CSV table of C-alpha atoms and ligand atoms in Angstrom, one decimal:
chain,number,residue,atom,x,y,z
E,1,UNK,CA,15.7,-10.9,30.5
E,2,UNK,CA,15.0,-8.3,27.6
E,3,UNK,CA,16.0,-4.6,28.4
E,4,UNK,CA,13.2,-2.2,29.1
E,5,UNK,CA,13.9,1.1,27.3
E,6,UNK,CA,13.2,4.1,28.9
E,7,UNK,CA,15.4,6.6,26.3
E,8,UNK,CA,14.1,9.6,24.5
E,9,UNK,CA,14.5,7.9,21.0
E,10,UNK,CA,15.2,5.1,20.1
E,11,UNK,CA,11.7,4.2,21.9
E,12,UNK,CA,10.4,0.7,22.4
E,13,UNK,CA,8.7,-0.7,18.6
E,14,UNK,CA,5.2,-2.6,19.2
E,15,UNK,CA,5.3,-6.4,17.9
E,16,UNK,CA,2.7,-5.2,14.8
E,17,UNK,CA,5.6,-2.8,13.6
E,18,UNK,CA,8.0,-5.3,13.9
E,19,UNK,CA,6.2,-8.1,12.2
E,20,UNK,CA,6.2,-5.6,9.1
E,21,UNK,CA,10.1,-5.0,9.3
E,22,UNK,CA,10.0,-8.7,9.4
E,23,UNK,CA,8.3,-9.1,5.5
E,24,UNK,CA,10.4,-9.2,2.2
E,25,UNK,CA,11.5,-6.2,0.8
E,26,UNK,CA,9.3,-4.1,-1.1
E,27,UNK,CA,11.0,-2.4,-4.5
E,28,UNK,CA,10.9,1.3,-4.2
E,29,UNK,CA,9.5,2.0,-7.8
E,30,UNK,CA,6.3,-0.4,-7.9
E,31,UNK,CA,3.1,-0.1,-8.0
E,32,UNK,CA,3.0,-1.4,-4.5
E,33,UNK,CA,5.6,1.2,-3.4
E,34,UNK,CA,3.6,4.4,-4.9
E,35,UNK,CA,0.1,2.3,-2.6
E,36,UNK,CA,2.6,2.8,0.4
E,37,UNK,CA,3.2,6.0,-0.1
E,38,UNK,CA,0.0,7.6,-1.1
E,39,UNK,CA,-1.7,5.6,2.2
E,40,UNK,CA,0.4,7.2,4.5
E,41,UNK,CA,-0.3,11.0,3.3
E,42,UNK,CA,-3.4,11.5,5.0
E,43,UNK,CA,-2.2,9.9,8.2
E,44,UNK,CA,0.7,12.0,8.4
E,45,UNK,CA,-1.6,14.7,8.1
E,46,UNK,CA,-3.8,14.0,11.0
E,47,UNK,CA,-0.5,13.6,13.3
E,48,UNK,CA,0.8,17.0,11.9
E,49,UNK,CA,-2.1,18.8,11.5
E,50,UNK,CA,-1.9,20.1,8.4
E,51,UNK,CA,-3.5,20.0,4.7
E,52,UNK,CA,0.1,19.8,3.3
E,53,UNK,CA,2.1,17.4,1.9
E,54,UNK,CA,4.2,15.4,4.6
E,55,UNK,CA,7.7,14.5,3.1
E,56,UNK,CA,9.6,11.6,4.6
E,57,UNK,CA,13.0,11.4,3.8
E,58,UNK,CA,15.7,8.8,4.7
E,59,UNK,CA,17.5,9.8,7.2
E,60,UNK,CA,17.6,10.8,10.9
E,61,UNK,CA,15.8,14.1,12.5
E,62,UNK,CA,18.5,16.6,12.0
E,63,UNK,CA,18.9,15.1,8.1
E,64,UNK,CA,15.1,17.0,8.0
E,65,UNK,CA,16.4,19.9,10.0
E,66,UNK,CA,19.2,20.7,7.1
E,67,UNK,CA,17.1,20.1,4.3
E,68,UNK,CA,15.0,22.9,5.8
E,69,UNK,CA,17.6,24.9,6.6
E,70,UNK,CA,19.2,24.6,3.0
E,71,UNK,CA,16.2,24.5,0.9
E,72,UNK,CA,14.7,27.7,2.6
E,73,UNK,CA,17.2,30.3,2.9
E,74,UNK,CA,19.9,32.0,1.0
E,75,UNK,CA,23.6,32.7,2.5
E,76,UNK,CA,23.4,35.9,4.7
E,77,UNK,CA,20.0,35.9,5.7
E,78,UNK,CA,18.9,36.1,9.5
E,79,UNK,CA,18.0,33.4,11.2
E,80,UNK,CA,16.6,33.3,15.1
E,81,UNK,CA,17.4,30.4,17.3
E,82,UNK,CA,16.0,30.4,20.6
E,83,UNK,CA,18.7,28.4,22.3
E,84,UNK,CA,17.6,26.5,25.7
E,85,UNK,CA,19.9,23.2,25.2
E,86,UNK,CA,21.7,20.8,23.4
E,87,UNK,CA,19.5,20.6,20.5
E,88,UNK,CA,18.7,24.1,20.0
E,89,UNK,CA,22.5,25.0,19.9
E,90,UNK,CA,23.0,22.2,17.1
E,91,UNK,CA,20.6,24.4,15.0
E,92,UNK,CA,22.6,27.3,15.4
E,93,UNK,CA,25.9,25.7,14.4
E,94,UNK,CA,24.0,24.4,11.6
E,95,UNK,CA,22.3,28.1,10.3
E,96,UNK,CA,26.1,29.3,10.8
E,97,UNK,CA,27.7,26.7,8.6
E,98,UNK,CA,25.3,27.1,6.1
E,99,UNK,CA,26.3,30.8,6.2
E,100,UNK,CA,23.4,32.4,7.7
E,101,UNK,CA,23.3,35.3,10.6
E,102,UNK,CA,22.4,33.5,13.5
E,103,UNK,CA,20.6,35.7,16.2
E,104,UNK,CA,21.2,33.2,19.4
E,105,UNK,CA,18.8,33.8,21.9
E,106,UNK,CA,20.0,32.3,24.7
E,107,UNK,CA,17.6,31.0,27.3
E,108,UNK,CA,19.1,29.4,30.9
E,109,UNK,CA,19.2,25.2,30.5
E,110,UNK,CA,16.0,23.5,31.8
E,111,UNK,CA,13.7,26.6,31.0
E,112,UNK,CA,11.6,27.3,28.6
E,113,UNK,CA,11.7,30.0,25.5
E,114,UNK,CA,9.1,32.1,26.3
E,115,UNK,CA,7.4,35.1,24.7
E,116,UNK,CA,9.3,37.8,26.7
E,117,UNK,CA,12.6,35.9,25.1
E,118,UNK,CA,11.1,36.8,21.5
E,119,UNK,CA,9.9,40.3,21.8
E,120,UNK,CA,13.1,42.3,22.3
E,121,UNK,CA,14.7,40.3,19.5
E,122,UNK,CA,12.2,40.7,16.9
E,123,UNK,CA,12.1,44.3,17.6
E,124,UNK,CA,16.1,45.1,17.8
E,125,UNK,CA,16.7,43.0,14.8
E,126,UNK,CA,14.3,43.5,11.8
E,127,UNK,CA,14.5,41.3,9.0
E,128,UNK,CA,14.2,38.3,10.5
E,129,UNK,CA,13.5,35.5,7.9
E,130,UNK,CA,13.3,32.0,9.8
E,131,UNK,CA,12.6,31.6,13.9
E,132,UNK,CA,13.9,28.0,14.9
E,133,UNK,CA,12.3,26.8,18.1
E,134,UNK,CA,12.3,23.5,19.9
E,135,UNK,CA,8.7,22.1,21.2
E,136,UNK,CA,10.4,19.6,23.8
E,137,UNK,CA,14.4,20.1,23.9
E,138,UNK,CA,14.9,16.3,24.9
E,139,UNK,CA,18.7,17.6,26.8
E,140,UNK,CA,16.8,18.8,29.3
E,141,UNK,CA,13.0,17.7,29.8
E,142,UNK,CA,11.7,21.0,28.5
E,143,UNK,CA,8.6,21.8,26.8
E,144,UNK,CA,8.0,24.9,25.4
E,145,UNK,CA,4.5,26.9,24.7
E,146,UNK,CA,5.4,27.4,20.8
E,147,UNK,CA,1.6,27.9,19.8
E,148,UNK,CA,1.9,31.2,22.0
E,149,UNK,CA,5.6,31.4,20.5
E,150,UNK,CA,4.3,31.3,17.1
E,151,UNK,CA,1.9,33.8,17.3
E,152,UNK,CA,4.4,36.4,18.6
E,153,UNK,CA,6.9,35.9,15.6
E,154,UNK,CA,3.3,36.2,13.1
E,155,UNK,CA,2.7,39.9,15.1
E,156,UNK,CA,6.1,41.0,15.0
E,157,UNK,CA,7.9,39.9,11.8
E,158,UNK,CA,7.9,38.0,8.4
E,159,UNK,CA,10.0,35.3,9.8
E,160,UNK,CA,8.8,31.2,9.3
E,161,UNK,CA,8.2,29.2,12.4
E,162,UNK,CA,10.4,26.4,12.2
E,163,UNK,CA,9.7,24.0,14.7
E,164,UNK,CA,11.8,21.0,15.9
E,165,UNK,CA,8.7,18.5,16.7
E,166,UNK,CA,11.4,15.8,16.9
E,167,UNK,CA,10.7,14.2,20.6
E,168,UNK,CA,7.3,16.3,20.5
E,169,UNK,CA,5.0,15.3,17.8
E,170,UNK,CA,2.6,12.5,19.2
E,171,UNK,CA,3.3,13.3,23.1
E,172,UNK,CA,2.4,16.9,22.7
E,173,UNK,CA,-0.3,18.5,21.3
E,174,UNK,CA,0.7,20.2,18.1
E,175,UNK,CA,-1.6,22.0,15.4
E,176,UNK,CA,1.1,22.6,12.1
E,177,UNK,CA,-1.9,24.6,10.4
E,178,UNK,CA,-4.6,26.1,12.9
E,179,UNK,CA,-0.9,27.1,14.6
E,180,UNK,CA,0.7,28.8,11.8
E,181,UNK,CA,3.8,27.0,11.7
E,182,UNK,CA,5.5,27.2,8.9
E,183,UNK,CA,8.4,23.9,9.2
E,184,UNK,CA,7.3,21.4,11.9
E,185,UNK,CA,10.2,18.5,12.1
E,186,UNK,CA,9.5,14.6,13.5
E,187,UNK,CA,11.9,11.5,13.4
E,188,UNK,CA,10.9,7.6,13.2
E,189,UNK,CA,12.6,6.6,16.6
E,190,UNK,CA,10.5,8.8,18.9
E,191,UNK,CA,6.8,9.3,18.9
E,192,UNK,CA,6.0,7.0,15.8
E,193,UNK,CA,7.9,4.0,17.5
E,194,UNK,CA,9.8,3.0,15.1
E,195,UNK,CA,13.8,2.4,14.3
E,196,UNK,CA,15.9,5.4,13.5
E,197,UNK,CA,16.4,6.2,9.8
E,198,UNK,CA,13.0,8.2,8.7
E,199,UNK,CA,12.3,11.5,9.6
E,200,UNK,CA,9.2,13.5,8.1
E,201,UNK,CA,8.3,17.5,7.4
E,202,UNK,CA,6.2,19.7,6.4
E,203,UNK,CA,6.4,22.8,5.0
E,204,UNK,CA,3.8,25.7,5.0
E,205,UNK,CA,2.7,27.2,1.2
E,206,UNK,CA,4.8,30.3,2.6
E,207,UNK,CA,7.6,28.1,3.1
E,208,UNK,CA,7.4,26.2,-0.2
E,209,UNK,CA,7.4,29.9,-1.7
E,210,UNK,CA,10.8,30.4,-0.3
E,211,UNK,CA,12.3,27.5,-1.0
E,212,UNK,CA,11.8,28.6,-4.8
E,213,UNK,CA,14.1,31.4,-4.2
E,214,UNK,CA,16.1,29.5,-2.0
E,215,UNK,CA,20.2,29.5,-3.5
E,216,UNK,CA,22.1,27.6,0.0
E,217,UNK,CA,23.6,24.8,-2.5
E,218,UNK,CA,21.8,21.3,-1.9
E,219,UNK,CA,21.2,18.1,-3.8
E,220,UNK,CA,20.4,15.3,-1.8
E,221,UNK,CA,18.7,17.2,0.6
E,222,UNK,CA,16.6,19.7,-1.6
E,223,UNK,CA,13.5,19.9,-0.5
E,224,UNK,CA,11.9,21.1,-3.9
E,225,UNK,CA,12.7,17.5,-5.4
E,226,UNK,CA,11.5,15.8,-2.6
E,227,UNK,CA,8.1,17.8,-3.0
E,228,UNK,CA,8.0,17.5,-6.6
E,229,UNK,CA,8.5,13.2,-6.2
E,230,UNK,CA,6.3,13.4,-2.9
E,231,UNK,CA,3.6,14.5,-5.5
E,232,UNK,CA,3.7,11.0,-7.7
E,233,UNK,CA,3.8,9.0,-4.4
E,234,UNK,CA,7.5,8.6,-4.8
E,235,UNK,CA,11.2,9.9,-3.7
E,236,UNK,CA,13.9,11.1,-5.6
E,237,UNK,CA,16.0,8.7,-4.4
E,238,UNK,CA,16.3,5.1,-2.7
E,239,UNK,CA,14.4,5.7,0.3
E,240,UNK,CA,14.2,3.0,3.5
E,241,UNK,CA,11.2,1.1,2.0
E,242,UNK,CA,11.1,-0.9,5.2
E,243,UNK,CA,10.7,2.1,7.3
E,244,UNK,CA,7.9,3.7,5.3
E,245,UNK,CA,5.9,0.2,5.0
E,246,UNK,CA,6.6,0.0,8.8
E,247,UNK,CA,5.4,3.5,9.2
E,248,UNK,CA,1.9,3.0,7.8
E,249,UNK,CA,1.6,0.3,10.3
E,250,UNK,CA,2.8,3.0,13.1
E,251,UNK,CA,0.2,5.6,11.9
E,252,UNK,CA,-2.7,2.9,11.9
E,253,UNK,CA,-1.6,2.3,15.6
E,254,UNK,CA,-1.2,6.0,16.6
E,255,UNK,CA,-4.8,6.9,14.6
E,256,UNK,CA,-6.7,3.7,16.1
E,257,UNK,CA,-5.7,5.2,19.9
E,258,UNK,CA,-6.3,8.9,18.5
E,259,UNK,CA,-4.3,12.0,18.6
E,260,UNK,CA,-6.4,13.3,21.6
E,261,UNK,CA,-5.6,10.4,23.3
E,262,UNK,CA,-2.5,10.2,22.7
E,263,UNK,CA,-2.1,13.1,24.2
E,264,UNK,CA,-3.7,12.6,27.1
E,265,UNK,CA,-1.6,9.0,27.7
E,266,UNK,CA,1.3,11.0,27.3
E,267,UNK,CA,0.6,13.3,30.1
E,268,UNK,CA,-0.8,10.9,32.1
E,269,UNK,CA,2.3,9.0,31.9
E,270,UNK,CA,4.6,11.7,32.2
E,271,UNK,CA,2.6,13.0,35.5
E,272,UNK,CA,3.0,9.8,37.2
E,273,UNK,CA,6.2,9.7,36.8
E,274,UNK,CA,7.0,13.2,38.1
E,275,UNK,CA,4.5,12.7,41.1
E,276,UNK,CA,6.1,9.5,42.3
E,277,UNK,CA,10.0,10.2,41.3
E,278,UNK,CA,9.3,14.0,43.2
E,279,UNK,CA,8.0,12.1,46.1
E,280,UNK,CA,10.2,10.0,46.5
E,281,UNK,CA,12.6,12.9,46.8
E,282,UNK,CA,14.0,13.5,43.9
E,283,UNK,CA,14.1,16.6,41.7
E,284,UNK,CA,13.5,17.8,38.7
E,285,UNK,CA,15.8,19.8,36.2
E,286,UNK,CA,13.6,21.6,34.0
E,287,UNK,CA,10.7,24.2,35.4
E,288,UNK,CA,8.9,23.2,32.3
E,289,UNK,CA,8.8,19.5,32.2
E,290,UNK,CA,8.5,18.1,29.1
E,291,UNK,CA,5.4,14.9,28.7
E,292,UNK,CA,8.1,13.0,26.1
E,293,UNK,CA,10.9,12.9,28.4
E,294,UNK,CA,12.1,13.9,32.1
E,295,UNK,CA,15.1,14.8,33.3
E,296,UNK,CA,15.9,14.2,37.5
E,297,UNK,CA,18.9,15.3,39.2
E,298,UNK,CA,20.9,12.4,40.3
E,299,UNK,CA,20.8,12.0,44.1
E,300,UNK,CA,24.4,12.7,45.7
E,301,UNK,CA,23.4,9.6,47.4
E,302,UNK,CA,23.0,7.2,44.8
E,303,UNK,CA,25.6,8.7,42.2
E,304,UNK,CA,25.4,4.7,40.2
E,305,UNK,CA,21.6,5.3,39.7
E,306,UNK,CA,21.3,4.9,36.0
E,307,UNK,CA,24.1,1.7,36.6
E,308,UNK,CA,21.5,0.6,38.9
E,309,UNK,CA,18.8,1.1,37.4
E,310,UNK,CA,20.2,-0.9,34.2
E,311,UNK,CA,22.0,-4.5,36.6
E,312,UNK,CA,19.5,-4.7,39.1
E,313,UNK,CA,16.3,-3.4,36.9
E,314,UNK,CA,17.4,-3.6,33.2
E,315,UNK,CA,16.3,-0.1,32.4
E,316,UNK,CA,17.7,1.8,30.2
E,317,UNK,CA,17.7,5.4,30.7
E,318,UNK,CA,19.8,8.3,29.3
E,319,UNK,CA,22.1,10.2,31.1
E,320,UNK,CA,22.9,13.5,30.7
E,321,UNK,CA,24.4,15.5,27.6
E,322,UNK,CA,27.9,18.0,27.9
E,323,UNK,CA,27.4,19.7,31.3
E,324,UNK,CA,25.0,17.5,32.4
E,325,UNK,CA,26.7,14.6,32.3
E,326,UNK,CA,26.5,12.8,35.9
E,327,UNK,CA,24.5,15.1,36.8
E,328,UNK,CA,20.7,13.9,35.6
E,329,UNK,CA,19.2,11.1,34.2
E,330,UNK,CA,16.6,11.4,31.3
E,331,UNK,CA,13.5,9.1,31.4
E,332,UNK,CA,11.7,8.8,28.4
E,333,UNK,CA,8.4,8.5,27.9
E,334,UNK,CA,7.6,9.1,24.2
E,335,UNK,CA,6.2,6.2,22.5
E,336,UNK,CA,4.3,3.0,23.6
E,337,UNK,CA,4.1,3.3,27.3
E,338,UNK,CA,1.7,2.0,29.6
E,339,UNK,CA,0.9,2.5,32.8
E,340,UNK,CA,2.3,-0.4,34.2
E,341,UNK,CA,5.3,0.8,32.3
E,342,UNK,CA,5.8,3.7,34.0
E,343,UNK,CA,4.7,1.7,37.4
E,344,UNK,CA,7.5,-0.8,36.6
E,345,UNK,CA,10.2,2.4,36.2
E,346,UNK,CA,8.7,5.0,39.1
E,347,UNK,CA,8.8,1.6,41.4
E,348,UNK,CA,12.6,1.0,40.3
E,349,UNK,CA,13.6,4.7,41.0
E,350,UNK,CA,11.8,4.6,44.7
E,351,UNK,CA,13.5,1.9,45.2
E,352,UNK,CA,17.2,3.4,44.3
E,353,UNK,CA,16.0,6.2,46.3
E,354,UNK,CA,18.7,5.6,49.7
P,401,LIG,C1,16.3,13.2,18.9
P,401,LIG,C2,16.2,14.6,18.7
P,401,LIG,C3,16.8,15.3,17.7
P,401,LIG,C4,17.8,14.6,16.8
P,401,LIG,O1,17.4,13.7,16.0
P,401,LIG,P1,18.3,12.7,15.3
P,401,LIG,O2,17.2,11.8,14.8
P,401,LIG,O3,19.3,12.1,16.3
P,401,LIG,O4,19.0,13.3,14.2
P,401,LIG,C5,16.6,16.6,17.5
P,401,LIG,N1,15.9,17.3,18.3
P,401,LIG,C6,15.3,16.8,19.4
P,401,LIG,C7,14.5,17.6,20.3
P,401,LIG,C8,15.4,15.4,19.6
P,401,LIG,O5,14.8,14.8,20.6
């Protein structure tokens, strides 16, 4: 019997996506290639919202995150993190070793950033050039508002949204350009359903005007080359051909159900599963629950239950990250889920319930 993953990334990969990482390889610099590549553009803009170029670059979500981070900025400069979990705090070591001031905001694990969070910063520390923010921090099951986020940093300050969409984009609803954000992150393994080893972003025209002033030292991971290939349908260098031919496949998928929709599934899905699991008596960690992923406490009572759930159900869940760790167990519910999915897993986690 096959595993049944239930894990924030890598999500399960429908048999159409597969079928393409199945075909012969595809050389990078045809004709064939450049067809690839220009197809996917307007997709990628429908899932991000935007009228800008999506890049897609070979490597994993926080690959994306540095190229931002060193193609926007130069050493010295201010940078905002607002820090509820695992994944926001990898942002700020990043913006440190890559010698910027890091203003840590430091929200409580399991909450949200909210508004009040960003006022008081933005006020007692001007010259803010780059807010980082994460739209669903997958270490604890939290989603945060970061439309109503956004808008706060455009009142108060200069400073380009930067948004980690990573376990977000395709679960939650998420408007790059009506929005006004300004770097909006995904990766392949999440919400498109894919393997791990593609992530995409886009940058606003304000933050493509900055990364021309930019003077962090990249190469691989400058963002102004990848723009300047993205623009002849190509990449600067070998990029995974199999994961971008895969892709277009994931995008005709995603667009055929819609992004309103997919939405909607995803909340569905992620309701249901909160509903019966709270039922059933157990609890949640976050007060803001995330759609993509949700994080229970693991009953005192059943202290094996991801074991469990894995020998006598063959789900795969994740467990929790640094402090969390034995404490919660992450479901994940990004990607191709249906309702007899999350039947199949809220049934398995009633029945662990002692
Ligand atoms: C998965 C994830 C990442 C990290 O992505 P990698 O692909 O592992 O580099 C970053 N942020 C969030 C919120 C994630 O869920």
């Amino acid at each position: 019997m096959s595993e049944h993953l239930f894990t924030p990334g890598p999500t399960p990969i429908p048999q159409a996506i597969l079928d393409v990482l199945a075909r012969p390889i595809l050389h990078h610099r045809s004709v064939e290639a450049q067809g690839v590549f220009r197809r996917i553009q307007p997709g990628l803009q429908q899932v991000f919202g935007t009228s800008e170029l999506v890049l897609v670059l070979s490597c994993s979500g926080t690959g994306a995150i540095e190229a931002a981070m060193c193609s926007l900025g130069r050493p010295g400069e201010k940078a905002l993190v607002l820090n509820n979990g695992k994944f926001a705090q990898r942002w700020v070591d990043m913006l440190q070793i890559f010698g910027y001031e890091v203003v840590d905001i430091r929200v409580p694990w399991g909450m949200a950033a909210e508004v009040q969070h960003l006022h008081a910063a933005l006020e007692s520390h001007p010259n803010i050039q780059q807010v980082w923010m994460v739209h669903s921090e997958t270490s604890t099951g939290t989603f945060s508002d970061i439309k109503s986020l956004a808008e706060v940093v455009h009142q108060k300050s200069d400073a380009l949204v930067c948004v980690d969409s990573i376990s977000s984009l395709c679960a939650h609803e998420l408007h790059m350009d009506a929005w006004g954000l300004d770097v909006v992150v995904s990766g392949s393994q999440k919400g498109f359903m894919l393997p791990p080893g593609l992530a995409m972003l886009s940058l606003s025209p304000r933050a493509f005007a900055k990364s021309e002033e930019a003077t962090i030292p990249c190469y691989y991971f400058d963002l102004r080359k990848a723009r300047a290939s993205a623009m002849q349908d190509t990449t600067p260098w070998t990029p995974a051909i199999s994961l971008i031919c895969a892709l277009e496949t994931s995008l005709e998928i995603l667009l055929a159900e819609g992004m309103e929709h997919l939405w909607a599934r995803h909340e569905a899905n992620a309701s249901m599963l909160r509903s019966r699991a709270t039922a059933a008596g157990y609890r949640l960690y976050s007060s803001s629950p995330s759609n993509s992923v949700s994080a229970l406490y693991i009953p005192e009572s059943r202290p094996t239950l991801a074991k469990d759930l894995l020998s006598q159900y063959s789900i795969r869940v994740a467990g929790g990250q640094d402090h969390l760790k034995g404490k919660i167990i992450r479901v994940g519910h990004l990607g191709a889920y249906t309702t007899a999915d999350m039947e199949r897993i809220s049934t398995a986690l009633e029945e662990l319930m002692p």
